[in-house]
mmCIF file of C-alpha atoms in Angstrom:
data_model
loop_
_atom_site.group_PDB
_atom_site.id
_atom_site.type_symbol
_atom_site.label_atom_id
_atom_site.label_comp_id
_atom_site.label_asym_id
_atom_site.label_seq_id
_atom_site.Cartn_x
_atom_site.Cartn_y
_atom_site.Cartn_z
ATOM 1 C CA MET A 1 87.170 122.748 110.262
ATOM 2 C CA VAL A 2 90.270 122.606 108.435
ATOM 3 C CA LEU A 3 91.140 119.174 110.132
ATOM 4 C CA TYR A 4 87.863 117.079 108.930
ATOM 5 C CA GLY A 5 89.765 117.913 105.399
ATOM 6 C CA VAL A 6 92.902 116.462 106.609
ATOM 7 C CA ALA A 7 91.124 113.494 108.367
ATOM 8 C CA ALA A 8 88.630 112.496 105.706
ATOM 9 C CA LEU A 9 91.964 112.444 103.523
ATOM 10 C CA ALA A 10 93.512 109.900 106.324
ATOM 11 C CA VAL A 11 90.734 107.838 106.466
ATOM 12 C CA CYS A 12 90.486 107.496 102.673
ATOM 13 C CA LEU A 13 94.510 106.611 102.575
ATOM 14 C CA LEU A 14 94.102 104.272 105.431
ATOM 15 C CA VAL A 15 90.784 102.320 103.762
ATOM 16 C CA GLY A 16 92.660 102.501 100.510
ATOM 17 C CA THR A 17 95.854 100.902 101.579
ATOM 18 C CA LEU A 18 93.792 98.560 103.829
ATOM 19 C CA ILE A 19 92.005 97.425 100.672
ATOM 20 C CA GLY A 20 95.170 97.175 98.938
ATOM 21 C CA GLU A 21 96.555 94.906 101.464
ATOM 22 C CA LEU A 22 93.867 92.359 101.285
ATOM 23 C CA LEU A 23 93.636 92.438 97.576
ATOM 24 C CA GLY A 24 97.488 91.836 97.748
ATOM 25 C CA VAL A 25 96.738 88.738 100.407
ATOM 26 C CA ALA A 26 93.835 87.634 97.619
ATOM 27 C CA VAL A 27 95.858 87.530 94.721
ATOM 28 C CA GLY A 28 98.511 86.132 96.515
ATOM 29 C CA VAL A 29 101.392 88.644 95.877
ATOM 30 C CA ASP A 30 103.216 90.242 98.644
ATOM 31 C CA ALA A 31 102.373 93.738 97.783
ATOM 32 C CA ASN A 32 100.005 96.048 98.504
ATOM 33 C CA VAL A 33 97.849 96.417 95.268
ATOM 34 C CA GLY A 34 96.849 99.647 94.216
ATOM 35 C CA GLY A 35 95.846 100.790 97.772
ATOM 36 C CA VAL A 36 96.753 104.506 96.995
ATOM 37 C CA GLY A 37 94.517 104.254 93.749
ATOM 38 C CA PHE A 38 91.622 102.970 95.893
ATOM 39 C CA ALA A 39 92.287 105.848 98.085
ATOM 40 C CA MET A 40 92.121 108.408 95.444
ATOM 41 C CA ILE A 41 88.887 107.173 93.973
ATOM 42 C CA MET A 42 87.246 106.760 97.379
ATOM 43 C CA LEU A 43 88.274 110.560 97.810
ATOM 44 C CA VAL A 44 86.612 111.719 94.587
ATOM 45 C CA LEU A 45 83.451 109.959 95.414
ATOM 46 C CA VAL A 46 83.553 110.608 99.167
ATOM 47 C CA THR A 47 84.081 114.617 98.970
ATOM 48 C CA HIS A 48 81.688 114.448 95.521
ATOM 49 C CA TRP A 49 78.926 112.961 97.808
ATOM 50 C CA LEU A 50 79.416 115.117 100.532
ATOM 51 C CA ARG A 51 79.378 118.533 98.343
ATOM 52 C CA GLY A 52 76.332 117.413 96.900
ATOM 53 C CA LYS A 53 75.033 117.405 100.577
ATOM 54 C CA GLY A 54 76.642 120.606 101.402
ATOM 55 C CA ARG A 55 78.318 118.802 104.436
ATOM 56 C CA PHE A 56 82.157 119.665 102.679
ATOM 57 C CA PRO A 57 82.409 123.228 103.386
ATOM 58 C CA GLU A 58 85.274 125.408 102.038
ATOM 59 C CA ALA A 59 87.318 125.222 105.450
ATOM 60 C CA THR A 60 87.290 121.574 105.013
ATOM 61 C CA ALA A 61 88.336 121.455 101.281
ATOM 62 C CA GLN A 62 91.484 123.615 102.584
ATOM 63 C CA GLY A 63 92.457 120.838 104.647
ATOM 64 C CA VAL A 64 92.584 118.704 101.301
ATOM 65 C CA LEU A 65 93.816 121.183 99.214
ATOM 66 C CA PHE A 66 97.052 122.007 101.402
ATOM 67 C CA TRP A 67 98.140 118.673 101.313
ATOM 68 C CA SER A 68 97.437 118.696 97.133
ATOM 69 C CA ALA A 69 99.702 121.576 96.729
ATOM 70 C CA MET A 70 102.092 119.775 98.846
ATOM 71 C CA TYR A 71 102.656 117.290 96.336
ATOM 72 C CA ILE A 72 105.650 118.779 94.463
ATOM 73 C CA PRO A 73 107.279 119.690 97.613
ATOM 74 C CA ILE A 74 106.913 116.340 99.021
ATOM 75 C CA VAL A 75 108.290 114.532 95.535
ATOM 76 C CA ILE A 76 111.173 116.771 95.565
ATOM 77 C CA ALA A 77 111.951 115.831 99.276
ATOM 78 C CA MET A 78 111.321 112.470 97.837
ATOM 79 C CA ALA A 79 114.088 112.775 95.192
ATOM 80 C CA ALA A 80 116.666 114.323 97.767
ATOM 81 C CA THR A 81 116.488 111.234 99.511
ATOM 82 C CA GLN A 82 116.750 108.627 96.951
ATOM 83 C CA ASN A 83 120.193 106.290 96.620
ATOM 84 C CA VAL A 84 121.213 108.368 93.489
ATOM 85 C CA ALA A 85 124.944 107.809 94.321
ATOM 86 C CA LYS A 86 124.349 104.022 93.509
ATOM 87 C CA ALA A 87 121.652 104.489 90.609
ATOM 88 C CA VAL A 88 124.110 106.805 88.653
ATOM 89 C CA THR A 89 125.606 103.593 87.361
ATOM 90 C CA GLY A 90 122.638 102.893 85.278
ATOM 91 C CA GLY A 91 122.579 106.521 83.889
ATOM 92 C CA PRO A 92 121.884 105.659 80.070
ATOM 93 C CA MET A 93 119.244 103.521 80.550
ATOM 94 C CA ALA A 94 117.189 105.996 82.921
ATOM 95 C CA ILE A 95 117.618 108.156 79.683
ATOM 96 C CA LEU A 96 116.675 105.619 77.291
ATOM 97 C CA ALA A 97 113.802 104.420 79.500
ATOM 98 C CA GLY A 98 112.243 108.131 79.436
ATOM 99 C CA LEU A 99 112.862 108.881 75.618
ATOM 100 C CA ALA A 100 111.233 105.537 74.812
ATOM 101 C CA ALA A 101 108.188 106.369 77.199
ATOM 102 C CA LEU A 102 107.789 109.708 75.345
ATOM 103 C CA ALA A 103 108.320 108.416 71.812
ATOM 104 C CA ALA A 104 105.944 105.232 72.210
ATOM 105 C CA GLY A 105 103.215 107.370 73.844
ATOM 106 C CA ALA A 106 103.373 110.410 71.640
ATOM 107 C CA ALA A 107 103.293 107.994 68.537
ATOM 108 C CA LEU A 108 99.817 106.649 69.620
ATOM 109 C CA VAL A 109 98.247 110.384 70.121
ATOM 110 C CA PRO A 110 96.574 110.683 66.529
ATOM 111 C CA ALA A 111 95.308 107.155 66.688
ATOM 112 C CA VAL A 112 93.481 107.855 70.185
ATOM 113 C CA ALA A 113 92.503 111.224 69.203
ATOM 114 C CA ARG A 114 90.614 109.668 66.275
ATOM 115 C CA ILE A 115 88.513 107.894 68.660
ATOM 116 C CA GLY A 116 84.960 109.048 68.289
ATOM 117 C CA GLY A 117 85.627 111.258 65.489
ATOM 118 C CA THR A 118 87.808 113.774 64.609
ATOM 119 C CA ALA A 119 88.078 117.461 66.423
ATOM 120 C CA GLU A 120 88.858 120.425 64.450
ATOM 121 C CA PRO A 121 92.130 122.313 65.156
ATOM 122 C CA LEU A 122 91.659 125.683 67.424
ATOM 123 C CA PRO A 123 91.846 129.097 65.304
ATOM 124 C CA PRO A 124 95.298 130.782 65.672
ATOM 125 C CA LEU A 125 96.145 132.645 68.234
ATOM 126 C CA THR A 126 95.321 136.234 67.887
ATOM 127 C CA GLU A 127 98.052 138.978 68.285
ATOM 128 C CA HIS A 128 96.436 140.047 72.015
ATOM 129 C CA GLU A 129 96.531 136.450 73.132
ATOM 130 C CA LYS A 130 100.174 135.932 71.802
ATOM 131 C CA GLN A 131 101.099 138.444 74.069
ATOM 132 C CA GLU A 132 99.330 137.075 76.928
ATOM 133 C CA ALA A 133 101.335 134.099 76.973
ATOM 134 C CA MET B 1 127.957 124.990 116.852
ATOM 135 C CA ASP B 2 126.833 121.706 118.531
ATOM 136 C CA ARG B 3 123.959 123.562 119.897
ATOM 137 C CA PHE B 4 123.192 125.157 116.549
ATOM 138 C CA VAL B 5 123.335 121.382 114.748
ATOM 139 C CA SER B 6 121.136 120.018 117.651
ATOM 140 C CA VAL B 7 118.267 122.362 117.101
ATOM 141 C CA PHE B 8 118.250 121.385 113.393
ATOM 142 C CA GLU B 9 118.567 117.875 114.660
ATOM 143 C CA ASP B 10 115.491 118.417 116.871
ATOM 144 C CA ASN B 11 113.392 119.994 114.322
ATOM 145 C CA ASN B 12 114.055 118.093 111.500
ATOM 146 C CA LEU B 13 110.947 117.818 109.773
ATOM 147 C CA VAL B 14 110.815 121.856 109.756
ATOM 148 C CA VAL B 15 114.200 122.045 108.466
ATOM 149 C CA ALA B 16 113.248 119.941 105.698
ATOM 150 C CA PHE B 17 110.349 122.067 104.678
ATOM 151 C CA ALA B 18 112.590 125.198 104.880
ATOM 152 C CA VAL B 19 115.484 123.602 102.666
ATOM 153 C CA VAL B 20 112.758 122.389 100.438
ATOM 154 C CA GLY B 21 111.453 125.753 99.875
ATOM 155 C CA ALA B 22 114.518 127.163 99.602
ATOM 156 C CA LEU B 23 115.153 124.648 96.699
ATOM 157 C CA MET B 24 111.845 125.622 95.181
ATOM 158 C CA LEU B 25 112.743 129.381 95.544
ATOM 159 C CA LEU B 26 116.322 128.943 93.568
ATOM 160 C CA SER B 27 114.452 126.607 90.938
ATOM 161 C CA GLY B 28 112.063 129.226 89.956
ATOM 162 C CA TRP B 29 114.441 131.856 89.644
ATOM 163 C CA LEU B 30 116.655 129.471 87.379
ATOM 164 C CA SER B 31 113.768 128.498 85.570
ATOM 165 C CA ARG B 32 112.868 132.195 84.726
ATOM 166 C CA LYS B 33 116.330 133.210 84.068
ATOM 167 C CA LEU B 34 117.995 130.365 82.423
ATOM 168 C CA THR B 35 114.896 128.516 80.303
ATOM 169 C CA HIS B 36 112.393 131.863 80.309
ATOM 170 C CA GLY B 37 109.929 129.355 82.014
ATOM 171 C CA ARG B 38 110.357 126.542 79.359
ATOM 172 C CA LEU B 39 111.498 123.993 81.737
ATOM 173 C CA GLN B 40 109.044 124.357 85.034
ATOM 174 C CA GLY B 41 110.600 125.011 88.198
ATOM 175 C CA SER B 42 109.300 121.837 90.116
ATOM 176 C CA ALA B 43 111.348 119.826 87.555
ATOM 177 C CA ILE B 44 114.508 122.023 88.190
ATOM 178 C CA ALA B 45 113.857 121.434 91.826
ATOM 179 C CA ILE B 46 113.460 117.877 91.651
ATOM 180 C CA LEU B 47 116.492 117.678 89.389
ATOM 181 C CA LEU B 48 118.572 119.450 92.058
ATOM 182 C CA GLY B 49 116.957 117.050 94.556
ATOM 183 C CA LEU B 50 118.290 114.307 92.922
ATOM 184 C CA GLY B 51 121.585 116.328 92.673
ATOM 185 C CA LEU B 52 121.848 116.737 96.057
ATOM 186 C CA ALA B 53 121.159 113.155 96.919
ATOM 187 C CA TYR B 54 123.762 112.215 94.975
ATOM 188 C CA TRP B 55 126.272 114.308 96.722
ATOM 189 C CA GLY B 56 124.911 113.139 100.105
ATOM 190 C CA GLY B 57 124.957 109.615 99.189
ATOM 191 C CA GLU B 58 128.790 109.911 97.703
ATOM 192 C CA ALA B 59 129.676 111.748 100.518
ATOM 193 C CA THR B 60 128.292 110.156 103.583
ATOM 194 C CA GLY B 61 128.228 106.328 101.822
ATOM 195 C CA GLY B 62 124.707 105.921 103.125
ATOM 196 C CA GLU B 63 121.560 104.938 101.299
ATOM 197 C CA ASP B 64 119.187 107.723 101.917
ATOM 198 C CA GLY B 65 120.618 110.883 99.882
ATOM 199 C CA LEU B 66 120.742 114.153 101.805
ATOM 200 C CA ALA B 67 118.719 112.464 104.524
ATOM 201 C CA ASP B 68 122.065 110.726 105.417
ATOM 202 C CA TYR B 69 123.230 113.869 106.988
ATOM 203 C CA ALA B 70 121.562 114.326 110.147
ATOM 204 C CA VAL B 71 120.508 117.954 109.968
ATOM 205 C CA PHE B 72 118.510 117.020 106.977
ATOM 206 C CA SER B 73 117.027 113.886 108.069
ATOM 207 C CA GLY B 74 113.802 115.328 108.292
ATOM 208 C CA LEU B 75 113.729 114.918 104.451
ATOM 209 C CA GLY B 76 113.409 111.320 105.012
ATOM 210 C CA LEU B 77 110.082 111.889 106.773
ATOM 211 C CA MET B 78 108.953 114.589 104.470
ATOM 212 C CA GLY B 79 109.851 112.707 101.187
ATOM 213 C CA GLY B 80 108.793 109.307 103.039
ATOM 214 C CA ALA B 81 106.177 106.657 101.837
ATOM 215 C CA MET B 82 103.506 108.007 104.175
ATOM 216 C CA LEU B 83 103.319 111.770 103.482
ATOM 217 C CA ARG B 84 104.069 110.799 99.570
ATOM 218 C CA ASP B 85 100.961 108.710 99.463
ATOM 219 C CA PHE B 86 98.969 111.491 101.501
ATOM 220 C CA ALA B 87 99.764 114.338 99.310
ATOM 221 C CA ILE B 88 99.014 111.776 95.776
ATOM 222 C CA VAL B 89 95.815 111.144 97.264
ATOM 223 C CA ALA B 90 94.920 114.408 98.294
ATOM 224 C CA THR B 91 95.579 115.639 94.379
ATOM 225 C CA ALA B 92 92.622 113.821 93.711
ATOM 226 C CA TYR B 93 90.511 115.895 95.129
ATOM 227 C CA GLY B 94 88.720 118.715 92.837
ATOM 228 C CA VAL B 95 88.427 116.070 90.103
ATOM 229 C CA ASP B 96 85.002 116.738 88.643
ATOM 230 C CA LEU B 97 82.764 113.634 87.724
ATOM 231 C CA ARG B 98 81.168 115.996 84.919
ATOM 232 C CA GLU B 99 84.539 116.506 83.571
ATOM 233 C CA ILE B 100 85.334 112.899 83.879
ATOM 234 C CA ARG B 101 82.784 112.071 81.681
ATOM 235 C CA ARG B 102 83.449 114.980 79.178
ATOM 236 C CA ALA B 103 86.874 113.417 78.701
ATOM 237 C CA GLY B 104 84.834 110.670 77.264
ATOM 238 C CA LEU B 105 86.222 107.410 75.907
ATOM 239 C CA SER B 106 89.227 108.639 74.179
ATOM 240 C CA GLY B 107 90.172 110.245 77.446
ATOM 241 C CA ALA B 108 89.654 107.046 79.591
ATOM 242 C CA LEU B 109 91.204 104.933 76.750
ATOM 243 C CA SER B 110 94.383 107.306 76.485
ATOM 244 C CA ILE B 111 95.332 106.404 80.350
ATOM 245 C CA LEU B 112 94.863 102.882 80.362
ATOM 246 C CA LEU B 113 97.306 102.788 76.998
ATOM 247 C CA GLY B 114 99.463 105.393 77.981
ATOM 248 C CA VAL B 115 100.349 103.450 81.312
ATOM 249 C CA VAL B 116 100.736 100.369 79.640
ATOM 250 C CA THR B 117 102.610 101.460 76.897
ATOM 251 C CA SER B 118 105.019 103.316 79.051
ATOM 252 C CA PHE B 119 105.213 100.471 81.485
ATOM 253 C CA VAL B 120 106.369 98.247 78.367
ATOM 254 C CA ALA B 121 108.763 100.601 77.076
ATOM 255 C CA GLY B 122 110.355 101.334 80.283
ATOM 256 C CA ALA B 123 110.541 97.454 80.813
ATOM 257 C CA VAL B 124 112.170 96.515 77.579
ATOM 258 C CA VAL B 125 114.660 99.107 77.790
ATOM 259 C CA ALA B 126 115.436 98.030 81.090
ATOM 260 C CA ALA B 127 115.567 94.236 79.841
ATOM 261 C CA PHE B 128 118.214 95.478 77.269
ATOM 262 C CA PHE B 129 120.072 96.983 80.084
ATOM 263 C CA GLY B 130 120.446 93.277 81.774
ATOM 264 C CA TYR B 131 117.669 93.084 84.321
ATOM 265 C CA THR B 132 115.525 90.083 84.322
ATOM 266 C CA ASP B 133 113.979 90.054 87.549
ATOM 267 C CA ALA B 134 110.131 91.031 87.299
ATOM 268 C CA VAL B 135 110.724 93.329 90.673
ATOM 269 C CA SER B 136 112.726 95.450 88.821
ATOM 270 C CA LEU B 137 111.310 95.418 85.395
ATOM 271 C CA ALA B 138 107.953 96.539 87.142
ATOM 272 C CA THR B 139 109.684 99.189 89.083
ATOM 273 C CA ILE B 140 111.694 100.694 85.948
ATOM 274 C CA GLY B 141 108.551 100.250 83.600
ATOM 275 C CA SER B 142 106.343 101.963 86.410
ATOM 276 C CA GLY B 143 108.909 104.829 86.487
ATOM 277 C CA ALA B 144 109.024 105.317 82.575
ATOM 278 C CA ALA B 145 105.333 106.009 83.419
ATOM 279 C CA THR B 146 106.158 108.655 86.218
ATOM 280 C CA TYR B 147 108.343 109.342 88.990
ATOM 281 C CA ILE B 148 105.578 108.596 91.370
ATOM 282 C CA VAL B 149 104.230 105.394 89.996
ATOM 283 C CA GLY B 150 107.952 104.197 90.108
ATOM 284 C CA PRO B 151 108.834 104.275 93.572
ATOM 285 C CA VAL B 152 104.938 103.187 94.262
ATOM 286 C CA THR B 153 105.273 99.934 92.599
ATOM 287 C CA GLY B 154 108.595 99.710 93.359
ATOM 288 C CA THR B 155 108.012 100.469 97.305
ATOM 289 C CA ALA B 156 105.113 97.767 96.809
ATOM 290 C CA VAL B 157 106.923 94.883 95.250
ATOM 291 C CA GLY B 158 110.037 95.331 97.335
ATOM 292 C CA ALA B 159 112.592 96.786 94.857
ATOM 293 C CA SER B 160 115.743 97.959 95.924
ATOM 294 C CA SER B 161 116.545 101.398 96.461
ATOM 295 C CA ASP B 162 118.635 101.523 93.803
ATOM 296 C CA VAL B 163 116.158 100.474 91.108
ATOM 297 C CA ILE B 164 113.707 102.892 92.859
ATOM 298 C CA ALA B 165 116.145 105.711 92.248
ATOM 299 C CA LEU B 166 116.707 104.814 88.716
ATOM 300 C CA SER B 167 112.847 104.391 88.125
ATOM 301 C CA VAL B 168 112.457 107.994 89.463
ATOM 302 C CA ALA B 169 115.280 108.861 87.597
ATOM 303 C CA ALA B 170 113.363 107.271 84.321
ATOM 304 C CA GLY B 171 110.383 109.230 85.528
ATOM 305 C CA LEU B 172 112.144 112.529 85.430
ATOM 306 C CA VAL B 173 113.925 112.213 82.292
ATOM 307 C CA LYS B 174 110.393 111.596 80.746
ATOM 308 C CA SER B 175 109.343 114.778 82.578
ATOM 309 C CA VAL B 176 111.810 116.829 81.165
ATOM 310 C CA VAL B 177 111.846 115.622 77.557
ATOM 311 C CA VAL B 178 108.167 116.088 77.840
ATOM 312 C CA MET B 179 108.239 119.378 78.831
ATOM 313 C CA VAL B 180 110.978 120.372 76.108
ATOM 314 C CA GLY B 181 109.897 117.954 73.166
ATOM 315 C CA THR B 182 106.223 118.930 72.797
ATOM 316 C CA PRO B 183 105.997 122.086 71.168
ATOM 317 C CA LEU B 184 108.834 120.199 68.708
ATOM 318 C CA ILE B 185 106.424 117.172 68.026
ATOM 319 C CA ALA B 186 103.371 119.108 68.268
ATOM 320 C CA PRO B 187 102.774 119.564 64.700
ATOM 321 C CA LEU B 188 103.888 115.660 63.666
ATOM 322 C CA ILE B 189 101.065 114.230 65.915
ATOM 323 C CA GLY B 190 98.172 116.762 65.357
ATOM 324 C CA LEU B 191 98.462 118.142 68.940
ATOM 325 C CA ASN B 192 96.471 121.517 68.196
ATOM 326 C CA ASN B 193 92.934 120.651 69.573
ATOM 327 C CA PRO B 194 91.352 119.948 72.987
ATOM 328 C CA LYS B 195 90.366 116.408 71.946
ATOM 329 C CA SER B 196 93.886 115.186 70.785
ATOM 330 C CA ALA B 197 95.332 117.024 73.965
ATOM 331 C CA MET B 198 93.504 115.043 76.160
ATOM 332 C CA ALA B 199 94.716 112.125 74.338
ATOM 333 C CA PHE B 200 98.254 113.385 74.728
ATOM 334 C CA GLY B 201 97.722 113.912 78.645
ATOM 335 C CA GLY B 202 96.413 110.771 78.937
ATOM 336 C CA LEU B 203 99.375 108.773 76.982
ATOM 337 C CA LEU B 204 102.066 110.874 78.481
ATOM 338 C CA GLY B 205 100.696 110.941 82.056
ATOM 339 C CA THR B 206 103.452 113.273 83.436
ATOM 340 C CA THR B 207 101.543 116.175 85.090
ATOM 341 C CA SER B 208 104.302 118.585 85.200
ATOM 342 C CA GLY B 209 105.701 117.558 81.830
ATOM 343 C CA VAL B 210 102.260 117.864 80.157
ATOM 344 C CA ALA B 211 101.247 120.857 81.945
ATOM 345 C CA GLY B 212 104.707 122.642 80.830
ATOM 346 C CA GLY B 213 104.912 121.303 77.460
ATOM 347 C CA LEU B 214 101.375 122.163 76.504
ATOM 348 C CA ALA B 215 102.104 125.389 77.813
ATOM 349 C CA ALA B 216 104.778 126.019 75.622
ATOM 350 C CA THR B 217 102.648 124.747 72.679
ATOM 351 C CA ASP B 218 99.470 126.397 72.880
ATOM 352 C CA LYS B 219 98.285 127.499 76.392
ATOM 353 C CA ARG B 220 94.866 127.181 75.634
ATOM 354 C CA LEU B 221 95.512 123.441 75.690
ATOM 355 C CA VAL B 222 96.623 122.940 78.830
ATOM 356 C CA PRO B 223 93.470 122.296 80.833
ATOM 357 C CA TYR B 224 92.436 119.654 78.843
ATOM 358 C CA GLY B 225 95.772 117.737 78.787
ATOM 359 C CA ALA B 226 95.890 118.195 82.535
ATOM 360 C CA MET B 227 92.641 117.037 82.916
ATOM 361 C CA THR B 228 93.550 113.239 81.695
ATOM 362 C CA ALA B 229 97.017 113.647 83.019
ATOM 363 C CA THR B 230 95.798 114.027 86.894
ATOM 364 C CA PHE B 231 94.137 110.348 86.666
ATOM 365 C CA TYR B 232 97.141 108.798 85.025
ATOM 366 C CA THR B 233 99.658 108.587 88.139
ATOM 367 C CA GLY B 234 96.399 106.870 90.074
ATOM 368 C CA VAL B 235 95.847 104.582 87.467
ATOM 369 C CA GLY B 236 99.468 103.739 87.082
ATOM 370 C CA CYS B 237 99.811 103.430 91.135
ATOM 371 C CA LEU B 238 96.353 101.100 90.648
ATOM 372 C CA LEU B 239 97.642 99.003 87.513
ATOM 373 C CA GLY B 240 101.805 99.183 88.236
ATOM 374 C CA PRO B 241 101.992 97.150 91.836
ATOM 375 C CA SER B 242 98.958 94.686 90.513
ATOM 376 C CA VAL B 243 98.144 93.586 86.889
ATOM 377 C CA LEU B 244 100.959 94.863 85.325
ATOM 378 C CA TYR B 245 103.580 93.431 87.685
ATOM 379 C CA VAL B 246 101.528 90.147 88.065
ATOM 380 C CA THR B 247 101.399 89.739 84.200
ATOM 381 C CA LEU B 248 105.249 90.886 83.918
ATOM 382 C CA ARG B 249 106.156 88.141 86.511
ATOM 383 C CA ALA B 250 104.072 85.591 84.600
ATOM 384 C CA ILE B 251 106.236 86.276 81.551
ATOM 385 C CA VAL B 252 109.467 86.589 82.751
ATOM 386 C CA GLY B 253 109.070 83.609 85.685
ATOM 387 C CA GLY B 254 110.167 85.646 88.879
#
């Protein structure tokens, strides 16, 4: 049943959020510490285990996949409800922060990719593949 | 007219679904017509959303962007923390444990390094612009990771709405520049094989940015980059409000 998937997702989020709250109390910050992250890990482990036992049929998976597909639309709704009017006063900062993150991340790619041996480049695209792309 | 408005207000979440759907349709069309698919429709839709939020905020003087208009109040529920976290957790589904192992050491390390690097880069830029409190620095630093990690961290540590909006803007800028810039920098960083694509996905993390950027570079690299990028936001949500925020607070003192 589709709802089982939605319910499994809900339980994972609730339990993860509770763990995050408890961890926040434990480390002494007035914050939810990684609740969403714990919920994600839990969902991966629980669904993997259930699939292995054949207890997570296609219909149940659809309940989770629907919300996964709603991720981008929800992010768009989130963007449309932010306090942008107040934020534009710091415009150049957002651009610089974004660019700095790209530059710093990209600069590390060659070093990280070398860990565990270098890899061969892919062969050039054939004319047929180019037309498909 | 009043009846028309009250139907919209009574069904505000349904209105939000329709509005976002229309926004995505328009964005997809703009993506194909204006950018030949180079800039993903989702990125354009988010840009339009931020633009509408600016307009709504300016016109009403409220704090919730377009949702300050009563007929669009459903956007506040749809884009609120509850459904947002629900959808984020759902994206973790289908991640294959064998593929996690296949991504190997460099993939796992790239995600951790990527989150920390973006966080530091964003926080340093924020510090240059005069922010001194750990809450704002952590939120903007997390925003430089992705536009999801920013609000998640910001909400968790109690940042103000305008700082959270800035963190979304920083994450969006990153997503857009990754999409546009990846084909340009690919030859410089050896982005021509699955292994470097996995490192790239983990280091940059923005899923739409990485998927769009790699598609524009060599579409065969897309699944490898997306595989590690999928974990990035989760790791960021885990580390941002916890280890990174606590470390930052210890450094700047409150």
